[in-house]
Short mmCIF file of C-alpha atoms in Angstrom, two decimals:
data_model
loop_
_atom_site.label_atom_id
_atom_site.label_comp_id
_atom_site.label_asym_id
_atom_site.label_seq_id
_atom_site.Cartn_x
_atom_site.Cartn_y
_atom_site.Cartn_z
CA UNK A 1353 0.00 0.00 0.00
CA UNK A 1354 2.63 2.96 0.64
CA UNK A 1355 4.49 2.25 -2.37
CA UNK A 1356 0.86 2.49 -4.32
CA UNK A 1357 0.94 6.29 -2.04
CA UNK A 1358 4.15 7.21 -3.40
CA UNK A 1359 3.36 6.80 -7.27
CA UNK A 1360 0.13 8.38 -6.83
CA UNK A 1361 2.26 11.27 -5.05
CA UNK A 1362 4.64 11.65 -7.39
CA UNK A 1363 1.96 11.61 -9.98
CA UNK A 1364 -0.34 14.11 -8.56
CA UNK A 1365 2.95 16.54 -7.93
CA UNK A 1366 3.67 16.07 -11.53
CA UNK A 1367 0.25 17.63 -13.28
CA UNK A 1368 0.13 19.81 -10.69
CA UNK A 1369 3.70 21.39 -12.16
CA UNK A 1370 2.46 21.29 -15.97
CA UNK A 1371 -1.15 23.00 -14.83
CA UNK A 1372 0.71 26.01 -13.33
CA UNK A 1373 0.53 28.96 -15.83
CA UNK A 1374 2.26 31.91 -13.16
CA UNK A 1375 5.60 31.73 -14.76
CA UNK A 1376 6.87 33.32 -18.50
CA UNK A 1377 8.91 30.95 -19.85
CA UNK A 1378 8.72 32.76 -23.76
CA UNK A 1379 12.36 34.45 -24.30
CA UNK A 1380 11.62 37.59 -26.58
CA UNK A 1381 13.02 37.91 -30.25
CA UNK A 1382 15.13 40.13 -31.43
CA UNK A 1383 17.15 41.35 -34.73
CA UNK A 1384 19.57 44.02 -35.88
CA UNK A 1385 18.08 46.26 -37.97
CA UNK A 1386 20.53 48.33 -39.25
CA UNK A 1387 22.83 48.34 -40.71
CA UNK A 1388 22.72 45.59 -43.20
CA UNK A 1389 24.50 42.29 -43.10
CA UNK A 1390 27.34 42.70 -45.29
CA UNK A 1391 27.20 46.46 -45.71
CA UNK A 1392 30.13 49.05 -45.63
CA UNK A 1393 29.18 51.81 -43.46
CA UNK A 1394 31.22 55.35 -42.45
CA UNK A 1395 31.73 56.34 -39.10
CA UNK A 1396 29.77 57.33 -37.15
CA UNK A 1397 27.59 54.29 -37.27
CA UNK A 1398 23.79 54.21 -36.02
CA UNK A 1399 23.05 50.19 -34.56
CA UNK A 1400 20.05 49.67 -33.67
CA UNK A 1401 17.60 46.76 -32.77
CA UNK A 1402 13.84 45.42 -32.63
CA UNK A 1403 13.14 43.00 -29.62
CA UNK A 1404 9.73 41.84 -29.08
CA UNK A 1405 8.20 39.58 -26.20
CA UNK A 1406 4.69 38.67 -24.32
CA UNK A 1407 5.83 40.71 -22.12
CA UNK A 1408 7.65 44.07 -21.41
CA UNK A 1409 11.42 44.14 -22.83
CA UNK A 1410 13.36 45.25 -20.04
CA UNK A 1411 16.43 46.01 -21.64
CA UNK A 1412 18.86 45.44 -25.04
CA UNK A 1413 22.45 45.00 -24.99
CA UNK A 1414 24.68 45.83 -28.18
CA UNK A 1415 27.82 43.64 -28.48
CA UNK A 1416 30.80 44.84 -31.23
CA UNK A 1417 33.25 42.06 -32.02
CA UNK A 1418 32.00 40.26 -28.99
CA UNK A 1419 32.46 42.61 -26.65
CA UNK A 1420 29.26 44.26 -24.82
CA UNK A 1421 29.65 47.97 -25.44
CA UNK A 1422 26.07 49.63 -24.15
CA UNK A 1423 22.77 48.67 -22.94
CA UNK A 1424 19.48 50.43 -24.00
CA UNK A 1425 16.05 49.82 -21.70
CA UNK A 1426 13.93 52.05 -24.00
CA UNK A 1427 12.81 51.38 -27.58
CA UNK A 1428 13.60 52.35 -30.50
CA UNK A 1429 16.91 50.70 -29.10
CA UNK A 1430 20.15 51.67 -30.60
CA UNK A 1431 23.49 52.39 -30.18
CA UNK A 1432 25.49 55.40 -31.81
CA UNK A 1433 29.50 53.72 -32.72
CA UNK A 1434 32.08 56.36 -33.56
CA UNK A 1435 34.20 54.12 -34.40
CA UNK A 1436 36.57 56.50 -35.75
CA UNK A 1437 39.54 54.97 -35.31
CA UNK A 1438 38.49 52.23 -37.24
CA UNK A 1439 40.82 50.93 -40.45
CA UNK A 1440 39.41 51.82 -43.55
CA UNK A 1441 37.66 48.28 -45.18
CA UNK A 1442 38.41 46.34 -41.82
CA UNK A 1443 35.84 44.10 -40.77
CA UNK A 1444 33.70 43.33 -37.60
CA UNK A 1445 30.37 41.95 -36.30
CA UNK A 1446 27.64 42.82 -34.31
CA UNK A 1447 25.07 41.25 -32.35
CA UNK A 1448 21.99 42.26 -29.82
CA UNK A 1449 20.90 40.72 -26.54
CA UNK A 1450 17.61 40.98 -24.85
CA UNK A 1451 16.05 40.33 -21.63
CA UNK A 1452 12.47 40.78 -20.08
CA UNK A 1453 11.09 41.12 -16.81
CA UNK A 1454 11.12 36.89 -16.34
CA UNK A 1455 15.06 37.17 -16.74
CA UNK A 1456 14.53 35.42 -20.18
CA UNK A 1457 16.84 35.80 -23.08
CA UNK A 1458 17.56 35.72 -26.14
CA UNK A 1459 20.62 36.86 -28.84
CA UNK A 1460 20.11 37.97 -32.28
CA UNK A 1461 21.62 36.83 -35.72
CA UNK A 1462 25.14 38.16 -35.45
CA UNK A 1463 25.95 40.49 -38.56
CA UNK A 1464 29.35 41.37 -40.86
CA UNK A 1465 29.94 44.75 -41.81
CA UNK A 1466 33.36 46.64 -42.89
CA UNK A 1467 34.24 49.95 -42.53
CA UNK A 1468 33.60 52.41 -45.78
CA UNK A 1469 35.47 55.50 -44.83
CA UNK A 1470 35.59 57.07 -48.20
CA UNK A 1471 31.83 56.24 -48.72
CA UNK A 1472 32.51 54.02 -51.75
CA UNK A 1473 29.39 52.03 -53.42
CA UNK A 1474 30.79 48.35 -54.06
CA UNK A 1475 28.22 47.33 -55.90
CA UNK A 1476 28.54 45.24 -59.26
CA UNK A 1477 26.26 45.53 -62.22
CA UNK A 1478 25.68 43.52 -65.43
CA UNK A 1479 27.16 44.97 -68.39
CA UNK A 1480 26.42 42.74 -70.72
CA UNK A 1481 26.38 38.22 -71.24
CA UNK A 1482 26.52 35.27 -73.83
CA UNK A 1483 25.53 31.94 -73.83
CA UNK A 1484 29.07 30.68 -72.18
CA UNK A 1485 29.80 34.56 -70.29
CA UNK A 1486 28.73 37.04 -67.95
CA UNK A 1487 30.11 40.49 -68.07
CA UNK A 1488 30.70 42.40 -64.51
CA UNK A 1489 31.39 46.38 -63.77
CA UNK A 1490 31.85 47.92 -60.37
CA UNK A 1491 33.75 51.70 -59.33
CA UNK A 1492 36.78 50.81 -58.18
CA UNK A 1493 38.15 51.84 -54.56
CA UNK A 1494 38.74 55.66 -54.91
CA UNK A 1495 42.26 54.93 -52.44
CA UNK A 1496 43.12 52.35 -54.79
CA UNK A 1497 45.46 49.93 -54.88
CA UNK A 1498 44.45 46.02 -53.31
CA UNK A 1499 43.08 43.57 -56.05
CA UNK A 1500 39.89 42.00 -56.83
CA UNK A 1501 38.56 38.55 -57.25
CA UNK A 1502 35.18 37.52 -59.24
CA UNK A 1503 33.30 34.77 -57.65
CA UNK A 1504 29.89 32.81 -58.35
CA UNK A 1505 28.12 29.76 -58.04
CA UNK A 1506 24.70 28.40 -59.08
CA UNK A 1507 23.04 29.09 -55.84
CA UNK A 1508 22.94 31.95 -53.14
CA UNK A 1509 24.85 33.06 -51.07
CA UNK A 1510 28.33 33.27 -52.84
CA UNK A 1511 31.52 33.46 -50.68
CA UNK A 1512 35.08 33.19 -51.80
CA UNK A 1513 35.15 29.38 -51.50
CA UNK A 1514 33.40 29.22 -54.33
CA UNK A 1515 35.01 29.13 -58.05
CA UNK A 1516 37.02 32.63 -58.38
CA UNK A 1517 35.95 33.01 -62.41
CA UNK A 1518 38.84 35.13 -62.68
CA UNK A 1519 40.93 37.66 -60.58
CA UNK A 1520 41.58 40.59 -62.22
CA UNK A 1521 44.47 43.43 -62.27
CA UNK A 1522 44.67 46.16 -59.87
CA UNK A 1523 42.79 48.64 -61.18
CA UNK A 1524 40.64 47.27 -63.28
CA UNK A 1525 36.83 47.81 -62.54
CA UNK A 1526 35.06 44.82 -64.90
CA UNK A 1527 35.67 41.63 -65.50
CA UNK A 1528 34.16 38.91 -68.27
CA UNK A 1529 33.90 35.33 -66.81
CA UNK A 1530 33.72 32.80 -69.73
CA UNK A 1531 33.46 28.95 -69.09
CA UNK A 1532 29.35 29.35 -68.30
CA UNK A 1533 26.77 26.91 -69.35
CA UNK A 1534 23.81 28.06 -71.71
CA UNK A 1535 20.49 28.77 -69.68
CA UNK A 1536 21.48 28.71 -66.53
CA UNK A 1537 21.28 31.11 -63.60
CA UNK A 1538 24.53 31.91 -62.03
CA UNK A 1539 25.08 34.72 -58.52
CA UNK A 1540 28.02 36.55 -58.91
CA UNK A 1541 29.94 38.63 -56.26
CA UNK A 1542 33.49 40.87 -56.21
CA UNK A 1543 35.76 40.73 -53.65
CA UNK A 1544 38.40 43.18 -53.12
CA UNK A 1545 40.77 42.65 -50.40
CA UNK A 1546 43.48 45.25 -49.55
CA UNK A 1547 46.45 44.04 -47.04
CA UNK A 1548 44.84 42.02 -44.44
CA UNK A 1549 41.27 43.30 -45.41
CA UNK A 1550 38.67 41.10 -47.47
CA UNK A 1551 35.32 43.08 -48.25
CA UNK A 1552 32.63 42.01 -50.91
CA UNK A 1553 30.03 43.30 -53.28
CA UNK A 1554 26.74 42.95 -53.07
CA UNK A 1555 24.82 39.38 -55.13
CA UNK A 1556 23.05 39.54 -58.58
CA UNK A 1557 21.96 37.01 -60.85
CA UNK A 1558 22.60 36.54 -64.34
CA UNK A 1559 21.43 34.42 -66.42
CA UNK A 1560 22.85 33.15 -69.70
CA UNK A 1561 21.49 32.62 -73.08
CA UNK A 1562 19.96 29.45 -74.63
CA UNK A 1563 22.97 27.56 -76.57
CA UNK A 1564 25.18 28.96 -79.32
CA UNK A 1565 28.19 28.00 -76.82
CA UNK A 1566 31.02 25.58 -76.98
CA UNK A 1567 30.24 22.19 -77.64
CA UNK A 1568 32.88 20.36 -75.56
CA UNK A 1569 34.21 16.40 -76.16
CA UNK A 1570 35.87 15.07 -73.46
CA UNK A 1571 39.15 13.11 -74.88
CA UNK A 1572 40.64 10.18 -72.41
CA UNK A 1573 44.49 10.92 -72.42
CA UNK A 1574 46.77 7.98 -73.58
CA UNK A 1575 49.67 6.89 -76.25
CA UNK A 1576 50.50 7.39 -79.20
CA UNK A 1577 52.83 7.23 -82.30
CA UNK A 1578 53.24 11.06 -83.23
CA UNK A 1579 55.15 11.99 -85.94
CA UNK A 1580 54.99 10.76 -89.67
CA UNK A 1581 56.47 7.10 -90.16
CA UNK A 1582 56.31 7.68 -94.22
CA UNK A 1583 58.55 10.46 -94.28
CA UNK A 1584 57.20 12.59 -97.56
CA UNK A 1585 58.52 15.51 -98.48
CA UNK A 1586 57.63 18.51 -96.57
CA UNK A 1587 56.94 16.44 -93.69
CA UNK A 1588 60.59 16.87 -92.67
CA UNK A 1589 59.40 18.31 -89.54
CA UNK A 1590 56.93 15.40 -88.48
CA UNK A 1591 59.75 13.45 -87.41
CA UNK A 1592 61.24 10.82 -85.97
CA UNK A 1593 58.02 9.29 -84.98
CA UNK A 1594 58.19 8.68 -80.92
CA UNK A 1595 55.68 7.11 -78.62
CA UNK A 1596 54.02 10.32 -76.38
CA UNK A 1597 51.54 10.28 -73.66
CA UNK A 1598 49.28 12.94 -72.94
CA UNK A 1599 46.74 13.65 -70.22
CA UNK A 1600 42.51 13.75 -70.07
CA UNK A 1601 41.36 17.07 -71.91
CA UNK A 1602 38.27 18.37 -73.29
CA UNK A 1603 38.41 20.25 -76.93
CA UNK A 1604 35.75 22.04 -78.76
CA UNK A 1605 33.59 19.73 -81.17
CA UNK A 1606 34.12 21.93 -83.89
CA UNK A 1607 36.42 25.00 -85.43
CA UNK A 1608 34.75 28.28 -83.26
CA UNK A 1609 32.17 29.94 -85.33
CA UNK A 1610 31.71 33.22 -86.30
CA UNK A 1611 28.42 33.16 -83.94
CA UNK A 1612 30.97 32.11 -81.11
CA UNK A 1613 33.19 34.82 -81.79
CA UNK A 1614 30.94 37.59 -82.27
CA UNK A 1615 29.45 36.30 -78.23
CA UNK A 1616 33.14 37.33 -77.05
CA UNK A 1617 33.38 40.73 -79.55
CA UNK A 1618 30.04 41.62 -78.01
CA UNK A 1619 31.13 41.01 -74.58
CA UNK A 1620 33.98 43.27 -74.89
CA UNK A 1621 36.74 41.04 -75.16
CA UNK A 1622 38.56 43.29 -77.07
CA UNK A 1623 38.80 45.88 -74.25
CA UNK A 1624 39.44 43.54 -71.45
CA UNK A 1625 43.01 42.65 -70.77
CA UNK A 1626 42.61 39.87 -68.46
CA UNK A 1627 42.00 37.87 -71.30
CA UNK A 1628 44.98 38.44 -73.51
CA UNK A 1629 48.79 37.88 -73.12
CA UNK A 1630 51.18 40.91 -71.88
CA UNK A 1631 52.23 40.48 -75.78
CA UNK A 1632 48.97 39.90 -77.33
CA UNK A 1633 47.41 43.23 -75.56
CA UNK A 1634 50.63 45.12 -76.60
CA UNK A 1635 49.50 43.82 -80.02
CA UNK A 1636 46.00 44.77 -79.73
CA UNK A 1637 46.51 48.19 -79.14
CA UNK A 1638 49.35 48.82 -81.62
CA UNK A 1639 47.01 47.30 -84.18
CA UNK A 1640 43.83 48.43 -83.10
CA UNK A 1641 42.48 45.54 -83.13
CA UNK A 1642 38.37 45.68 -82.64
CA UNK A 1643 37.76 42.29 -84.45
CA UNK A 1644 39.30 39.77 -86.58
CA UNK A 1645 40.36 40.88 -89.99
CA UNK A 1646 37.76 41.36 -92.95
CA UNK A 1647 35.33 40.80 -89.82
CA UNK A 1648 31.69 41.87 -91.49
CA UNK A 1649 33.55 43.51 -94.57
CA UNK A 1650 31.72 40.79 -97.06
CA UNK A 1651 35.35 40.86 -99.13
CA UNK A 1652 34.93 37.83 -101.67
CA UNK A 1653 36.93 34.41 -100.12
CA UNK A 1654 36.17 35.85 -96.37
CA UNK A 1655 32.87 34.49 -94.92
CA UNK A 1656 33.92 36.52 -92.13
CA UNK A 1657 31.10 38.07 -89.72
CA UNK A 1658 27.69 37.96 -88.40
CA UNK A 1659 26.35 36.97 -91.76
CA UNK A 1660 28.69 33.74 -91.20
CA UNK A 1661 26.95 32.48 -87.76
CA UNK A 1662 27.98 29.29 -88.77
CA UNK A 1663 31.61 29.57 -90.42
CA UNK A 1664 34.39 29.02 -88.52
CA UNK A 1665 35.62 32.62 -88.10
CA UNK A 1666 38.45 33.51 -89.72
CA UNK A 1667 41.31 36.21 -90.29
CA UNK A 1668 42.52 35.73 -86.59
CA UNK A 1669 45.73 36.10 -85.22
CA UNK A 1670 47.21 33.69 -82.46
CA UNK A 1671 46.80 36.92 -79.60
CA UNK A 1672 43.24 36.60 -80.84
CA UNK A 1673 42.40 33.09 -80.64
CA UNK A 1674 44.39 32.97 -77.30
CA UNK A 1675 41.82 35.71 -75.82
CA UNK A 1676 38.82 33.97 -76.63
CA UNK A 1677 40.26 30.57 -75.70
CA UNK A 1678 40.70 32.47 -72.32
CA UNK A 1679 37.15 34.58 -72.22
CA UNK A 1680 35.91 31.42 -73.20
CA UNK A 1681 37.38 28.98 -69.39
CA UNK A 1682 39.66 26.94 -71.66
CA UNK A 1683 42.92 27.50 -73.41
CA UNK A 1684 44.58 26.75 -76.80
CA UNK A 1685 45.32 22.68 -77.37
CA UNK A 1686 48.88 21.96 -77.17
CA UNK A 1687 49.95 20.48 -80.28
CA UNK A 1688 50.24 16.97 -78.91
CA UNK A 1689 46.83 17.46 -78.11
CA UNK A 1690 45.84 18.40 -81.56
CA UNK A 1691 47.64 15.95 -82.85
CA UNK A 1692 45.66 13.11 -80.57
CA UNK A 1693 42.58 14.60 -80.79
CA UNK A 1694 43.52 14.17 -84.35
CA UNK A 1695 44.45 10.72 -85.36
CA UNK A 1696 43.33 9.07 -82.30
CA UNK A 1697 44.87 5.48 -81.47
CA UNK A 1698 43.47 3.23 -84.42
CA UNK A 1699 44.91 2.06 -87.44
CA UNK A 1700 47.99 -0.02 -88.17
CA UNK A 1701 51.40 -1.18 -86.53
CA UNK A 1702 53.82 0.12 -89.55
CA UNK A 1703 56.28 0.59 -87.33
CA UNK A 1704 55.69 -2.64 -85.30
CA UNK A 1705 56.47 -0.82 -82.10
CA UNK A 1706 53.76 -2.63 -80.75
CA UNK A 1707 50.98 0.08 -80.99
CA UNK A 1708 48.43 1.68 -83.68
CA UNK A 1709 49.66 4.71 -85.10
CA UNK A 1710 46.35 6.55 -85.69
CA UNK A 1711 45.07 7.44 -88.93
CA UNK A 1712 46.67 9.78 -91.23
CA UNK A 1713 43.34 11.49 -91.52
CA UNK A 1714 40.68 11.85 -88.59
CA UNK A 1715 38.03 9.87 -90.89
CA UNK A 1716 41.16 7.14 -92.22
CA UNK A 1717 44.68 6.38 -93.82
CA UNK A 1718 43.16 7.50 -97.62
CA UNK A 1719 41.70 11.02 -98.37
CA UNK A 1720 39.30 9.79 -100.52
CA UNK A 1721 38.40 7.03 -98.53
CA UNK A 1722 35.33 5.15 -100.34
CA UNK A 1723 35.89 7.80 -103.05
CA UNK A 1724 33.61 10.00 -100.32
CA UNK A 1725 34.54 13.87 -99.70
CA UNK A 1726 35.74 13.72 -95.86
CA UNK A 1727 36.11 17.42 -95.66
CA UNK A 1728 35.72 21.04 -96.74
CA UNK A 1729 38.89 21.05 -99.70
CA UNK A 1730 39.22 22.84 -103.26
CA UNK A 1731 38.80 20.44 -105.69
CA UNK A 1732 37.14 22.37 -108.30
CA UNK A 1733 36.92 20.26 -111.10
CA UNK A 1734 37.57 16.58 -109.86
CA UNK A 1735 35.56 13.98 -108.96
CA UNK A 1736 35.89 14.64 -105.19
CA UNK A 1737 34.20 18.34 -105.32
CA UNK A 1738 33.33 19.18 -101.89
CA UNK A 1739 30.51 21.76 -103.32
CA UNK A 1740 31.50 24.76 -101.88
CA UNK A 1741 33.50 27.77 -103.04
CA UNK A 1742 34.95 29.11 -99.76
CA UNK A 1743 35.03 27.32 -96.42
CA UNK A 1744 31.86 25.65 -95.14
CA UNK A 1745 29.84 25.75 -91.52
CA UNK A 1746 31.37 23.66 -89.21
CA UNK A 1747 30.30 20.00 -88.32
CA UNK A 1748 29.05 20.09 -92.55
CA UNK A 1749 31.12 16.56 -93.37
CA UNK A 1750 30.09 14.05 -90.66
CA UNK A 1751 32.13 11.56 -92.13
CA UNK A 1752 35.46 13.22 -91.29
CA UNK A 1753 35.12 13.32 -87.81
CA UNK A 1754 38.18 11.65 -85.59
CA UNK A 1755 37.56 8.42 -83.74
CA UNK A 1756 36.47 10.90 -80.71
CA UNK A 1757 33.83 12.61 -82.58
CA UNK A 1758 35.76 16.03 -83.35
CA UNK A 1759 35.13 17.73 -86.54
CA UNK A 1760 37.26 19.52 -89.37
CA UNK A 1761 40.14 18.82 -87.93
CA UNK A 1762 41.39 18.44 -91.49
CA UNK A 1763 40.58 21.18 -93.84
CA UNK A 1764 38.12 24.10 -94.30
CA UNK A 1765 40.15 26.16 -91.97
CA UNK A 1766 43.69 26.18 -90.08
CA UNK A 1767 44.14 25.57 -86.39
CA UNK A 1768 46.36 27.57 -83.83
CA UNK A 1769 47.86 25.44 -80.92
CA UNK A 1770 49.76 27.05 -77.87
CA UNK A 1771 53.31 25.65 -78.84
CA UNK A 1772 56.00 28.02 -80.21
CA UNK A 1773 56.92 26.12 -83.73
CA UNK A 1774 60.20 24.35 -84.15
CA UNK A 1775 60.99 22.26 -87.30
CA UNK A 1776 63.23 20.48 -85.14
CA UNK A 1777 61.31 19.95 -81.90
CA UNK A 1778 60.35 16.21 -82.40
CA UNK A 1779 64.43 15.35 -81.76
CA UNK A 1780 63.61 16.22 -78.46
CA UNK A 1781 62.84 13.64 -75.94
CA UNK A 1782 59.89 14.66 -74.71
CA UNK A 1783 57.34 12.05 -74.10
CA UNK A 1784 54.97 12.80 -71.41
CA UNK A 1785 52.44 16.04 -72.69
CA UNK A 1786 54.81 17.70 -74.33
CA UNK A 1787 54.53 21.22 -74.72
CA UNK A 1788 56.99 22.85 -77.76
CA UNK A 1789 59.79 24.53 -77.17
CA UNK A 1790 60.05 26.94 -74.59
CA UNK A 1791 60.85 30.06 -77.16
CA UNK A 1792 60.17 30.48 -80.30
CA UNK A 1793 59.65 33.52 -83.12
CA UNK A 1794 56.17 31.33 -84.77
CA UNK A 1795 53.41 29.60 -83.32
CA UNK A 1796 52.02 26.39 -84.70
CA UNK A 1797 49.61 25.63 -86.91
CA UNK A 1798 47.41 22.52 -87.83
CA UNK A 1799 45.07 20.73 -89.96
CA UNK A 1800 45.41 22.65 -93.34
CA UNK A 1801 42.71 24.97 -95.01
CA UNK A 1802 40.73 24.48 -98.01
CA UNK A 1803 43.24 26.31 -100.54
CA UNK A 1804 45.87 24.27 -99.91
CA UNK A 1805 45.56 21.64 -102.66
CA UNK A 1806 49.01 19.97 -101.98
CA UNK A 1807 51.02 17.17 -103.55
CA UNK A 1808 49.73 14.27 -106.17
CA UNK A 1809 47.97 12.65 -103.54
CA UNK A 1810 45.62 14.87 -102.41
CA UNK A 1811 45.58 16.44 -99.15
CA UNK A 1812 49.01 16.35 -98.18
CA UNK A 1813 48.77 19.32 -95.84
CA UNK A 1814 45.31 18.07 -94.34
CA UNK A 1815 47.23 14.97 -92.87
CA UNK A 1816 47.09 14.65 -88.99
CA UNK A 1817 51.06 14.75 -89.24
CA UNK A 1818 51.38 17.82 -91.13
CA UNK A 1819 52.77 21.08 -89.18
CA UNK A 1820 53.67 24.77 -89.78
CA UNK A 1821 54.44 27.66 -87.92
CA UNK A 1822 53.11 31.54 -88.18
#
């Protein structure tokens, strides 16, 4: 019986606790107002707070950096900072405390600001983007010096851990950030960070045009035989034939189109030196350069221009190509690259090394393989007329694609690739991703053009092995 007592005791106590409605157990809420997260403010700085509660707020207590620097018991609370002796773009945080007449309590959000002595608006705007870029513009920090990084990401709340698109010079005020997929909504923020001090722009969205961008193909690195086992005249410089590796890379499907070009002429790569070489903007201006050459001129033999879309563009120096290949997130294949992405690893043993040596044409070992037309190639006259005058839109002969799907890699127009050119370069031993000599006075050049009817056999200079330099 007295244990039955004691759980009915225990039991009675217990709803007799949960029934009592005397005490406030409801801690109030409140925020910082003002400033803003994130916001550069000048001294002197207004904080102030909202707290709310069931009952009467008794008091609000204004932390900077951590440490509690002034209570307020009347509302509006808020808290005047000189903070005058502040560093100009240093950092530092705030938070509120509140309290009501129960002794409950609660602490707000804390908050990042920086310091804006010169009262300088760091905000970024859209200037103008492509299917594959967005183009940024901000006023640079009227103390100058410091540099600035571009950063964004496919959802909110961009910091600097996500991908820097590209850090640009000191006092630069705009940036383009290439690499971008079509249709897709990317946030974007600047950074600028001078000595020890990091602050950043406000967010925006851009969004980027339906497709008309790069159509990459990723190419698995491996072996191969480069050079030219047979040894024909003119191909002097394709050997001796050694076994090279290279590494995974991704190349554009086809030559870049006019339409491609014009996205990075429109985006103002031509005024935008982050995208060009120390030589190749030295270049630029001394030339003047606004476009390729014959760009929109309509001079007969140059489908150059907008009323090209689908031509590979033309009249483009290597300083050129290298700035778009930059605007654009990639770079310029190396010429072992080329070469691979090329000829790719089929074929025959002629050298009985022990490995294919890839074709010596993307589609084959013949040019006229099947008696087809492989590729864009003046032939007025012969059987093997490709049908067109000048060059042709990219991706037009299907059946002259490499082994990895890559088109007109042989004919309608010459390639650039990053190497400086040297006739003798192959002598070197070089054998794992070689990248040409380390100097040089040309830069090569692959895959012929469609003027360049060649030797007996046709398309000597559209062979995978063929090289010159510009």
């Amino acid at each position: 019986m007295k244990k039955i007592l004691i759980y009915f005791t225990l039991a009675f106590v217990f709803i007799l606790g949960c029934s009592n409605g005397d005490s406030d157990i409801v801690a109030p809420f409140v925020e910082i107002t003002s400033p803003r997260d994130g916001e550069g403010v000048t001294p002197p700085i207004t904080v102030t707070a909202s707290a709310t509660d069931d009952e009467e707020v008794i008091w609000v207590e204004f932390f900077i950096d951590g440490i509690a620097v002034f209570s307020d018991s009347d509302p509006p609370y808020s808290y005047i900072w000189e903070a005058s002796e502040l560093d100009d773009l240093s950092g530092h945080t705030i938070y509120a405390k509140a309290a009501d007449g129960s002794d409950n309590t609660a602490v707000s959000d804390e908050i990042a600001i920086w310091i804006n002595m010169t009262g300088w608006d760091f905000s970024i705007r859209e200037t103008a983007h492509t299917s594959s870029s967005a183009s940024l513009a901000w006023t640079p920090y009227p103390a100058g010096g410091g540099a600035y990084s571009a950063h964004y990401s496919t959802t909110v709340g961009v910091d600097t851990t996500d991908p820097a698109g590209i850090s640009v010079g000191l006092t630069d005020s705009s940036t383009t950030i290439g690499g971008l997929s079509p249709s897709t909504t990317y946030y974007f923020r600047v950074f600028f960070r001078k000595e020890s001090n990091l602050v950043g722009s406000d967010e925006i969205s851009v969004t980027t045009d339906e497709a008309g961008s790069i159509n990459w193909i990723s190419v698995s690195g491996g072996g191969f035989s480069r050079g030219a086992l047979d040894g024909s005249s003119g191909l002097e410089g394709a050997l001796p034939v050694r076994w090279i590796t290279v590494g995974d890379f991704c190349i554009s499907e086809t030559e870049i189109t006019c339409a491609q070009f014009g996205e990075f002429i429109a985006a103002g790569g031509y005024n935008d030196s982050t995208f060009w070489s120390a030589e190749g903007w030295a270049k630029r201006i001394d030339k003047d350069w606004t476009a390729p050459e014959k760009w929109n001129e309509g001079t007969v033999g140059w489908l150059n221009g907008v009323d090209y879309p689908n031509n590979p563009v033309v009249g483009v120096s290597f300083y050129e190509a290298e700035a778009f290949a930059n605007w654009a997130g990639g770079r310029l294949p190396t010429e072992a690259e080329w070469e691979y992405a090329a000829r790719g690893t089929l074929g025959t043993d002629e050298n009985g090394d022990g490995y294919p040596e890839g074709y010596r044409f993307p589609w084959g070992d013949e040019f006229y393989m099947g008696g087809e037309v492989h590729c864009n190639y003046l032939a007025e006259g012969t059987p093997y007329d490709d049908g067109f005058e000048f060059s042709s839109p990219v991706g037009t002969f299907e059946n002259g694609a490499s082994i990895f799907g890559v088109m007109d890699m042989s004919g309608n127009v010459a390639e650039w690739c990053l190497d400086w050119f040297d006739n003798t370069y192959y002598w070197d031993n070089v054998f794992d991703n070689p990248a040409g000599p380390e100097t040089g006075t040309e830069k090569t050049v692959r895959g012929g053009h469609y003027l360049l009817q060649g030797y007996d056999d046709g398309g000597f200079y559209c062979r995978t092995t063929a090289r010159t330099g510009k």
